[in-house]
Short mmCIF file of C-alpha atoms in Angstrom, two decimals:
data_model
loop_
_atom_site.label_atom_id
_atom_site.label_comp_id
_atom_site.label_asym_id
_atom_site.label_seq_id
_atom_site.Cartn_x
_atom_site.Cartn_y
_atom_site.Cartn_z
CA MET G 27 101.24 16.84 -129.07
CA LEU G 28 99.54 16.04 -125.75
CA LEU G 29 99.65 19.72 -124.77
CA LEU G 30 98.10 20.71 -128.12
CA LEU G 31 95.32 18.13 -127.72
CA ALA G 32 94.63 19.29 -124.16
CA GLY G 33 94.40 22.89 -125.33
CA PHE G 34 92.07 21.88 -128.17
CA ALA G 35 89.81 19.92 -125.78
CA CYS G 36 89.71 22.85 -123.35
CA THR G 37 88.72 25.23 -126.14
CA ASN G 38 85.95 22.90 -127.31
CA THR G 39 84.67 22.53 -123.74
CA LYS G 40 84.47 26.30 -123.30
CA LYS G 41 82.72 26.63 -126.68
CA ALA G 42 80.21 23.93 -125.71
CA GLU G 43 79.55 25.69 -122.40
CA SER G 44 78.93 29.00 -124.18
CA ASN G 45 76.40 27.35 -126.51
CA LYS G 46 74.25 26.00 -123.69
CA LEU G 47 70.83 27.57 -123.23
CA PHE G 48 70.97 26.99 -119.47
CA LEU G 49 73.78 27.00 -116.92
CA LEU G 50 73.72 25.00 -113.70
CA HIS G 51 74.41 26.98 -110.52
CA GLU G 52 75.64 24.78 -107.68
CA ALA G 53 74.07 24.83 -104.22
CA LYS G 54 77.32 26.05 -102.66
CA ASP G 55 77.08 29.17 -104.84
CA THR G 56 73.34 29.86 -104.72
CA GLY G 57 72.55 28.88 -101.14
CA ILE G 58 69.67 26.64 -102.32
CA ASP G 59 70.28 23.24 -100.76
CA PHE G 60 66.73 21.83 -100.60
CA ILE G 61 66.44 18.04 -101.02
CA ASN G 62 63.05 16.30 -100.98
CA GLU G 63 64.54 13.18 -99.41
CA LEU G 64 62.28 10.12 -99.12
CA SER G 65 63.05 7.41 -96.57
CA TYR G 66 60.41 4.71 -96.46
CA SER G 67 59.41 2.96 -93.25
CA GLU G 68 57.14 0.10 -92.15
CA LYS G 69 54.29 2.62 -91.78
CA LEU G 70 54.84 4.75 -94.89
CA ASN G 71 56.20 3.21 -98.08
CA PRO G 72 55.13 2.56 -101.71
CA TYR G 73 52.92 -0.32 -100.52
CA THR G 74 50.96 1.71 -97.97
CA PHE G 75 50.89 4.92 -100.04
CA ARG G 76 50.83 4.48 -103.83
CA ASN G 77 51.93 8.10 -104.50
CA PHE G 78 55.07 7.77 -102.39
CA TYR G 79 57.36 8.79 -105.27
CA ASN G 80 55.08 11.31 -107.00
CA GLY G 81 57.22 14.23 -105.82
CA GLY G 82 56.46 17.70 -104.49
CA GLY G 83 56.05 21.15 -105.99
CA VAL G 84 57.86 24.42 -106.61
CA GLY G 85 56.60 27.99 -106.93
CA LEU G 86 58.19 31.27 -108.00
CA GLY G 87 57.05 34.67 -106.77
CA ASP G 88 58.30 38.02 -105.50
CA PHE G 89 57.13 37.75 -101.90
CA ASP G 90 58.95 40.83 -100.60
CA LYS G 91 58.26 43.03 -103.67
CA ASP G 92 61.93 43.85 -104.29
CA GLY G 93 61.68 42.99 -107.99
CA LEU G 94 63.39 39.58 -107.67
CA LEU G 95 61.76 36.16 -107.91
CA ASP G 96 61.93 34.08 -104.73
CA ILE G 97 61.56 30.27 -104.63
CA PHE G 98 59.24 28.06 -102.57
CA PHE G 99 59.79 24.28 -102.39
CA SER G 100 57.26 21.86 -100.92
CA GLY G 101 58.51 18.80 -99.01
CA ASN G 102 57.00 15.37 -98.57
CA LEU G 103 58.82 14.01 -95.51
CA VAL G 104 60.85 17.17 -95.01
CA ALA G 105 59.72 20.70 -94.22
CA ASN G 106 58.88 23.23 -96.93
CA LYS G 107 61.51 25.82 -97.78
CA LEU G 108 61.35 29.47 -98.83
CA TYR G 109 64.46 31.04 -100.37
CA LEU G 110 64.63 34.82 -100.67
CA ASN G 111 66.37 36.14 -103.80
CA LYS G 112 69.22 38.50 -102.88
CA GLY G 113 70.31 39.07 -106.48
CA ASP G 114 73.06 37.61 -108.69
CA PHE G 115 71.66 34.07 -108.10
CA LYS G 116 72.26 34.28 -104.35
CA PHE G 117 69.43 33.11 -102.08
CA LYS G 118 68.75 33.17 -98.35
CA ASP G 119 66.78 30.48 -96.51
CA VAL G 120 64.04 32.34 -94.58
CA SER G 121 61.76 29.34 -94.02
CA VAL G 122 61.75 29.50 -90.22
CA GLN G 123 61.13 33.25 -90.05
CA ALA G 124 58.44 33.00 -92.73
CA GLY G 125 56.57 30.24 -90.88
CA ILE G 126 55.76 28.05 -93.88
CA GLY G 127 57.47 24.79 -92.87
CA SER G 128 54.51 22.37 -92.43
CA LYS G 129 56.97 19.76 -91.15
CA GLY G 130 55.64 16.25 -90.70
CA VAL G 131 52.80 16.58 -93.23
CA TRP G 132 53.12 15.41 -96.84
CA THR G 133 53.02 18.52 -99.06
CA THR G 134 52.59 18.27 -102.83
CA GLY G 135 51.56 21.08 -105.22
CA VAL G 136 52.09 24.75 -104.48
CA SER G 137 50.26 27.73 -105.99
CA ILE G 138 51.51 31.30 -105.77
CA VAL G 139 48.58 33.73 -105.84
CA ASP G 140 47.47 37.08 -104.45
CA ILE G 141 44.30 35.56 -103.07
CA ASN G 142 43.06 38.63 -101.19
CA ALA G 143 44.13 41.16 -103.85
CA ASP G 144 46.21 43.25 -101.42
CA GLY G 145 49.23 43.40 -103.72
CA TRP G 146 51.25 40.79 -101.78
CA LEU G 147 51.69 37.23 -103.00
CA ASP G 148 50.25 34.41 -100.88
CA ILE G 149 50.94 30.65 -100.92
CA TYR G 150 48.44 27.79 -101.14
CA ILE G 151 49.87 24.32 -100.59
CA CYS G 152 48.23 20.93 -101.19
CA LYS G 153 48.58 18.10 -98.70
CA SER G 154 48.66 14.39 -99.39
CA GLY G 155 49.86 11.28 -97.59
CA PRO G 156 47.76 9.15 -95.24
CA PRO G 157 44.55 10.86 -94.07
CA GLY G 158 44.24 12.10 -90.49
CA GLY G 159 46.71 13.59 -88.07
CA VAL G 160 47.60 17.12 -87.03
CA ASN G 161 47.73 19.82 -89.71
CA ARG G 162 46.73 17.36 -92.45
CA HIS G 163 44.53 19.90 -94.29
CA ASN G 164 45.64 22.07 -97.22
CA GLU G 165 47.17 25.33 -96.01
CA LEU G 166 46.79 28.92 -97.16
CA PHE G 167 49.62 31.23 -96.12
CA ILE G 168 48.53 34.87 -96.30
CA ASN G 169 51.42 37.31 -96.78
CA ASP G 170 51.63 39.75 -93.85
CA GLY G 171 53.06 42.46 -96.14
CA ASN G 172 56.01 43.45 -93.93
CA GLY G 173 57.41 45.91 -96.43
CA VAL G 174 59.52 46.03 -99.57
CA GLY G 175 62.77 44.11 -99.13
CA GLU G 176 61.83 42.85 -95.66
CA ILE G 177 61.76 39.15 -94.79
CA PRO G 178 58.18 38.08 -95.52
CA THR G 179 56.10 36.36 -92.87
CA PHE G 180 52.82 34.54 -93.37
CA THR G 181 49.66 33.74 -91.42
CA GLU G 182 47.98 30.39 -92.11
CA MET G 183 44.27 31.03 -92.90
CA ALA G 184 42.96 28.05 -94.89
CA LYS G 185 40.12 27.39 -92.47
CA ALA G 186 39.05 31.03 -92.42
CA TYR G 187 38.86 31.01 -96.22
CA GLN G 188 37.14 27.57 -96.16
CA LEU G 189 39.93 26.03 -98.23
CA ASP G 190 41.19 23.52 -95.66
CA ASP G 191 40.45 20.47 -97.82
CA GLN G 192 41.73 17.10 -96.55
CA GLY G 193 41.72 14.97 -99.70
CA LEU G 194 44.80 13.60 -101.46
CA SER G 195 45.36 16.99 -103.06
CA THR G 196 47.73 17.12 -106.01
CA HIS G 197 47.54 20.71 -107.22
CA ALA G 198 45.40 23.85 -107.12
CA ALA G 199 44.66 26.12 -110.08
CA PHE G 200 43.46 29.67 -109.42
CA PHE G 201 41.53 31.48 -112.16
CA ASP G 202 38.49 33.73 -112.58
CA PHE G 203 35.94 31.31 -114.04
CA ASP G 204 32.92 33.61 -113.57
CA LYS G 205 34.58 36.90 -114.61
CA ASP G 206 33.66 38.73 -111.41
CA GLY G 207 37.19 40.09 -110.94
CA ASP G 208 38.50 37.71 -108.28
CA LEU G 209 40.34 34.37 -108.37
CA ASP G 210 38.40 31.14 -107.91
CA LEU G 211 39.95 27.71 -107.32
CA TYR G 212 39.90 24.31 -109.00
CA LEU G 213 41.35 21.76 -106.59
CA LEU G 214 42.76 18.60 -108.15
CA ASN G 215 42.57 15.58 -105.86
CA ASN G 216 43.84 12.03 -106.29
CA SER G 217 41.31 9.42 -105.21
CA LEU G 218 41.47 7.97 -101.71
CA ARG G 219 40.34 4.61 -103.08
CA SER G 220 42.60 1.79 -104.19
CA ILE G 221 42.77 0.79 -107.84
CA GLY G 222 40.87 -2.28 -108.94
CA GLY G 223 39.09 -3.84 -111.90
CA TYR G 224 35.77 -3.52 -110.08
CA ASP G 225 35.99 0.21 -110.70
CA LEU G 226 35.35 -0.26 -114.43
CA ARG G 227 31.64 0.33 -114.09
CA LYS G 228 29.60 2.82 -116.05
CA ASP G 229 28.85 6.35 -114.81
CA GLN G 230 30.86 6.11 -111.59
CA ARG G 231 32.24 9.57 -112.28
CA LYS G 232 28.75 10.94 -111.68
CA ILE G 233 28.73 9.73 -108.05
CA PRO G 234 30.19 12.45 -105.77
CA ASP G 235 32.87 11.59 -103.23
CA PRO G 236 32.82 14.38 -100.61
CA GLU G 237 36.13 13.33 -99.08
CA GLY G 238 38.35 12.59 -102.06
CA GLY G 239 36.79 14.17 -105.16
CA ASN G 240 37.95 17.21 -107.13
CA LYS G 241 36.48 20.54 -106.03
CA LEU G 242 35.56 23.89 -107.55
CA TYR G 243 35.57 26.76 -105.08
CA ARG G 244 34.05 30.16 -105.92
CA ASN G 245 35.66 33.24 -104.40
CA ASP G 246 32.99 35.09 -102.44
CA GLY G 247 35.25 37.78 -101.03
CA SER G 248 36.49 36.90 -97.56
CA PHE G 249 35.83 33.16 -98.02
CA PHE G 250 35.31 30.50 -100.70
CA SER G 251 32.16 28.48 -101.42
CA ASP G 252 32.16 24.88 -102.68
CA VAL G 253 30.19 25.03 -105.97
CA THR G 254 31.45 21.72 -107.38
CA LEU G 255 28.20 19.91 -108.01
CA GLN G 256 26.11 22.89 -109.09
CA SER G 257 28.84 23.85 -111.57
CA GLY G 258 28.89 20.49 -113.36
CA ILE G 259 32.31 19.36 -112.09
CA TYR G 260 32.92 15.64 -111.52
CA SER G 261 33.92 14.91 -107.93
CA SER G 262 33.99 11.12 -107.83
CA ALA G 263 36.15 8.44 -106.24
CA ILE G 264 37.64 7.43 -109.61
CA GLY G 265 39.23 10.80 -110.42
CA PHE G 266 42.92 9.98 -110.01
CA GLY G 267 43.93 13.50 -111.03
CA LEU G 268 47.59 14.30 -111.65
CA GLY G 269 47.42 17.37 -113.91
CA VAL G 270 45.21 20.42 -114.36
CA THR G 271 45.71 23.31 -116.74
CA ILE G 272 43.56 26.35 -117.47
CA GLY G 273 43.01 28.06 -120.84
CA ASP G 274 40.47 29.27 -123.35
CA ILE G 275 40.20 26.05 -125.36
CA ASN G 276 37.33 27.12 -127.65
CA LYS G 277 38.44 30.78 -127.93
CA ASP G 278 35.20 32.29 -126.66
CA GLY G 279 36.89 34.56 -124.12
CA TRP G 280 36.09 32.35 -121.09
CA GLN G 281 38.52 30.13 -119.19
CA ASP G 282 38.13 26.34 -119.59
CA ILE G 283 39.71 23.44 -117.67
CA TYR G 284 41.69 20.37 -118.77
CA VAL G 285 42.17 17.59 -116.20
CA SER G 286 44.47 14.61 -116.79
CA ASN G 287 43.52 11.46 -114.85
CA ASP G 288 45.83 8.56 -114.09
CA PHE G 289 44.83 4.89 -114.40
CA PHE G 290 41.52 3.91 -116.00
CA GLU G 291 39.49 7.13 -115.75
CA LYS G 292 39.40 9.31 -118.85
CA ASP G 293 40.58 12.92 -118.93
CA TYR G 294 38.12 15.81 -118.67
CA ILE G 295 37.63 18.94 -120.77
CA TYR G 296 35.35 21.38 -118.96
CA ILE G 297 34.00 24.05 -121.32
CA ASN G 298 32.88 27.22 -119.56
CA ASN G 299 29.16 27.89 -120.14
CA LYS G 300 29.59 31.56 -119.16
CA ASN G 301 26.91 31.26 -116.46
CA GLY G 302 28.84 29.74 -113.56
CA THR G 303 28.64 26.18 -114.91
CA PHE G 304 30.77 23.90 -117.06
CA SER G 305 30.02 21.11 -119.57
CA GLU G 306 32.42 18.17 -119.82
CA LYS G 307 33.18 17.85 -123.58
CA MET G 308 36.32 15.73 -123.88
CA GLU G 309 34.79 13.08 -126.16
CA ALA G 310 33.39 15.74 -128.48
CA TYR G 311 36.82 17.39 -128.85
CA LEU G 312 39.38 14.54 -128.79
CA LYS G 313 39.47 11.26 -130.72
CA GLU G 314 41.95 9.52 -128.40
CA ILE G 315 43.81 10.30 -125.17
CA SER G 316 46.66 9.06 -122.97
CA MET G 317 45.88 6.16 -120.66
CA GLY G 318 47.86 6.83 -117.46
CA SER G 319 47.72 10.59 -117.93
CA MET G 320 50.17 12.55 -115.80
CA GLY G 321 50.93 16.23 -116.45
CA ALA G 322 49.17 18.50 -118.92
CA ASP G 323 49.70 21.91 -120.48
CA LEU G 324 47.89 24.19 -122.94
CA ALA G 325 49.75 26.42 -125.40
CA ASP G 326 49.79 27.49 -129.04
CA ILE G 327 52.61 25.48 -130.67
CA ASN G 328 52.10 26.58 -134.31
CA ASN G 329 51.32 30.29 -133.85
CA ASP G 330 47.77 30.12 -135.22
CA ALA G 331 46.29 31.63 -132.02
CA LEU G 332 44.63 28.30 -131.09
CA PRO G 333 45.76 26.37 -127.99
CA GLU G 334 47.09 22.82 -128.29
CA ILE G 335 47.02 20.22 -125.49
CA PHE G 336 50.03 18.15 -124.41
CA VAL G 337 49.65 15.29 -121.90
CA THR G 338 52.44 13.08 -120.53
CA GLU G 339 52.30 9.33 -119.95
CA MET G 340 54.85 6.53 -119.39
CA LEU G 341 55.68 4.95 -122.77
CA PRO G 342 59.45 4.22 -123.04
CA GLU G 343 61.34 5.23 -126.15
CA THR G 344 64.06 2.57 -126.38
CA ASP G 345 63.53 -1.07 -127.36
CA ASP G 346 65.01 -2.54 -124.17
CA ARG G 347 62.81 -0.36 -121.95
CA LEU G 348 59.75 -1.27 -124.00
CA LYS G 349 60.41 -4.97 -123.53
CA THR G 350 61.10 -4.79 -119.81
CA THR G 351 58.52 -2.21 -118.66
CA ALA G 352 55.73 -1.68 -121.20
CA GLN G 353 52.47 -3.54 -120.80
CA PHE G 354 49.60 -2.97 -123.21
CA GLU G 355 45.94 -3.75 -122.71
CA LYS G 356 44.40 -6.72 -124.44
CA TRP G 357 41.69 -6.14 -127.02
CA ASP G 358 38.94 -7.51 -124.77
CA LYS G 359 39.95 -5.17 -121.95
CA TYR G 360 40.03 -2.23 -124.35
CA GLN G 361 36.53 -3.04 -125.58
CA THR G 362 35.29 -3.35 -122.00
CA ASN G 363 36.65 0.10 -121.24
CA LEU G 364 34.83 1.52 -124.24
CA SER G 365 31.54 -0.14 -123.39
CA GLN G 366 31.68 1.23 -119.84
CA GLY G 367 32.40 4.82 -120.92
CA TYR G 368 36.17 5.06 -120.38
CA TYR G 369 36.94 6.07 -123.97
CA HIS G 370 39.90 5.47 -126.33
CA GLN G 371 43.00 5.47 -124.13
CA PHE G 372 46.52 4.48 -125.18
CA SER G 373 49.86 4.20 -123.39
CA ARG G 374 51.74 7.19 -124.79
CA ASN G 375 52.04 10.95 -124.56
CA THR G 376 49.48 12.82 -126.62
CA LEU G 377 49.77 16.14 -128.45
CA GLN G 378 46.38 17.42 -129.55
CA LEU G 379 46.54 19.83 -132.50
CA ASN G 380 43.72 22.37 -132.41
CA ASN G 381 41.99 22.41 -135.81
CA GLY G 382 39.74 25.30 -134.87
CA PRO G 383 36.00 25.40 -135.61
CA ASN G 384 34.54 23.55 -138.56
CA SER G 385 31.71 24.81 -140.79
CA ASN G 386 29.25 24.04 -137.99
CA GLY G 387 31.32 25.94 -135.44
CA ALA G 388 32.44 22.81 -133.55
CA ILE G 389 36.06 22.61 -132.32
CA SER G 390 38.10 19.50 -133.19
CA PHE G 391 41.62 18.25 -132.44
CA SER G 392 44.02 15.86 -134.18
CA GLU G 393 46.40 13.71 -132.10
CA ILE G 394 49.92 14.22 -133.55
CA ALA G 395 52.35 13.10 -130.80
CA ARG G 396 53.93 10.30 -132.87
CA PHE G 397 54.11 12.51 -135.94
CA SER G 398 55.87 15.18 -133.85
CA GLY G 399 58.23 12.75 -132.08
CA VAL G 400 56.98 13.53 -128.57
CA HIS G 401 54.90 10.41 -127.85
CA ALA G 402 57.48 8.50 -125.74
CA SER G 403 59.46 9.99 -122.86
CA ASP G 404 59.31 7.11 -120.34
CA TRP G 405 57.90 7.81 -116.85
CA SER G 406 56.90 11.44 -117.27
CA TRP G 407 55.26 13.87 -114.88
CA GLY G 408 54.86 17.60 -115.41
CA ALA G 409 54.55 19.14 -118.86
CA LEU G 410 55.55 22.72 -119.63
CA ILE G 411 55.27 24.42 -123.02
CA PHE G 412 57.26 27.63 -123.52
CA ASP G 413 59.68 29.28 -125.94
CA MET G 414 62.90 27.91 -124.48
CA ASP G 415 65.35 29.39 -127.00
CA GLN G 416 63.34 32.56 -127.79
CA ASP G 417 63.00 31.85 -131.50
CA GLY G 418 59.26 32.51 -131.58
CA LEU G 419 58.29 28.83 -131.44
CA LYS G 420 57.02 26.98 -128.37
CA ASP G 421 59.14 24.12 -127.01
CA ILE G 422 58.15 21.30 -124.63
CA PHE G 423 59.80 20.47 -121.32
CA VAL G 424 58.94 17.17 -119.59
CA ALA G 425 59.78 16.47 -115.95
CA ASN G 426 60.90 12.87 -116.20
CA GLY G 427 61.81 9.93 -113.98
CA ILE G 428 60.94 8.07 -110.78
CA TYR G 429 63.23 6.85 -107.99
CA LYS G 430 62.14 3.20 -108.16
CA ASP G 431 61.29 1.41 -111.41
CA LEU G 432 57.74 0.40 -110.47
CA LEU G 433 56.91 -0.60 -114.07
CA ASP G 434 59.54 -3.32 -114.34
CA GLN G 435 57.61 -6.41 -115.46
CA ASP G 436 59.54 -8.75 -113.16
CA TYR G 437 58.44 -6.63 -110.21
CA ILE G 438 54.85 -6.39 -111.47
CA ASN G 439 54.63 -10.16 -112.01
CA PHE G 440 55.98 -10.72 -108.51
CA MET G 441 53.47 -8.32 -106.98
CA GLY G 442 50.74 -9.98 -109.03
CA ASN G 443 51.26 -13.20 -107.07
CA PRO G 444 49.69 -12.44 -103.66
CA ASP G 445 50.46 -15.91 -102.28
CA LEU G 446 54.17 -15.47 -102.95
CA VAL G 447 54.25 -11.99 -101.41
CA ARG G 448 52.29 -13.18 -98.36
CA GLN G 449 54.62 -16.13 -97.91
CA LEU G 450 57.69 -13.91 -98.07
CA ILE G 451 56.31 -11.37 -95.60
CA MET G 452 55.33 -14.10 -93.14
CA GLN G 453 58.87 -15.43 -93.05
CA LYS G 454 60.94 -14.70 -89.98
CA LYS G 455 62.64 -11.28 -90.07
CA ALA G 456 60.88 -10.35 -93.31
CA SER G 457 59.65 -6.77 -93.78
CA TYR G 458 58.48 -4.40 -96.48
CA LYS G 459 62.14 -3.94 -97.49
CA THR G 460 62.37 -7.64 -98.32
CA THR G 461 59.82 -7.28 -101.10
CA TYR G 462 60.83 -3.86 -102.37
#
C-alpha cells in the first residue's frame, strides 16, 4: 500500500510540474548567482537612508547580437553583473570584461537602449544612496560593438551625453516624445528631502528642485538637453517618484507619461501637447488614486484598444496583516490633503479602466481594483501587465515584499516616540542595531 501511495504521489507531482507556466532554473545550472545582498552599518542603514530596502533593477537585451537575450543586474552594495546568454539557459558572467561593475555606488534602475542608434544596445543605470562621493552620478555605458558573439565591452559616457545626473534616481524611461526619430529621456528621481507634515502646503510641486527633481532630457544628437521646465514637467522636492510608464493614454498617436509618487504627493499624468510640451491632467482623468504609489504600468486589459493604468500600493489582503500593519488617514487629514491640492488618495492598489472619450471628446477612467480583486497585495513594488498564459488576455504580475516589516504598527509607534529612541541610543553600547 505504501509503495502504491508513493507511486501515486510521484505521478501527481510530475503532473503538477508539467502544468506549471514557469519552471525555476537553479543557479548551479544556469550560472546566474547574483545576490543583491544588503548589510546595514552605522553609516548606511534604514535610518540614514529611507530607500535602503527599495531594491535594484534588471534589464534584458542582446548585447552581442547573437540572437539570445543577455541579463544585466544592478547592485546596491554589490557590483553590477552582466551575464552573457550561451544558449539552453546557460549564462557566463562577463561583468569584469564588460566594465559595468560600478562597485561601491548604490545602483537602482537600469534601462537597455540603443541610445546612439548604431545597432548595438547600450546601458543607462540610475544611482541612489547618499549624495556625494566618487562615481555617484548616473552612468551611461555605450556598447563598443566588438562583433557578433564576442564578449561586449562598454565605455562610460554619461558626462559626454550630459546625462550624469546626481539625484536619488529611481528609473529612466527612454521614448521619442517629440517624434524627431531619436530617443529622449524622462528621469524619475526620488526626493532628497525628508518626509514631514510641513510639506503639505499648496503648489509646492511648482517649485523646481535642481538637485533632486524629475528631469526631461531631449536628445539633440550627440548630447542631451535638459528641457524639464520649458516642457511643463514638475521637478520639485516633493516628487517621491517610484514608478514611470510611457504610453499613448488618450490615443492621439503621441506618447504620454504616467508617474507614480510615494507618500503624500499625487501621481502625475502628462499628456503630450505635440509641440514639445506636456500638460499635467491627472485630476481631469482619474477620480481617485493610490496613496503610497509604487510601481505603475499601462496596458489594454479588456482588448478594446484603450490602455488601462495599474498602480501598486501596500494594502494587506489578510485580516491579521491589516490589523498589525495598516494605518489609515483620519478624516481631518484627508480633508487637509484635498484643500492643499493633494487629491483623493487611498491606501490600496488602483486599476483604472479606460472609458474612452465621452460625447465632448474628454477621456475618463473608472477605478475598478476592488471589483477586479487586485486592490490588496501587501507591500508591492513593480507592476507588469502581460499575457502570461498566452490566452489573449493580459495578466498582472506584482513584485512583492520587503526584507524588514517597516509597516508593523508596534515598530511605527516606537519610532514615533523620539524621546524613547533617543534614550535607547544614548545608553551604553547601544547602536542602530539596538533599535532596528
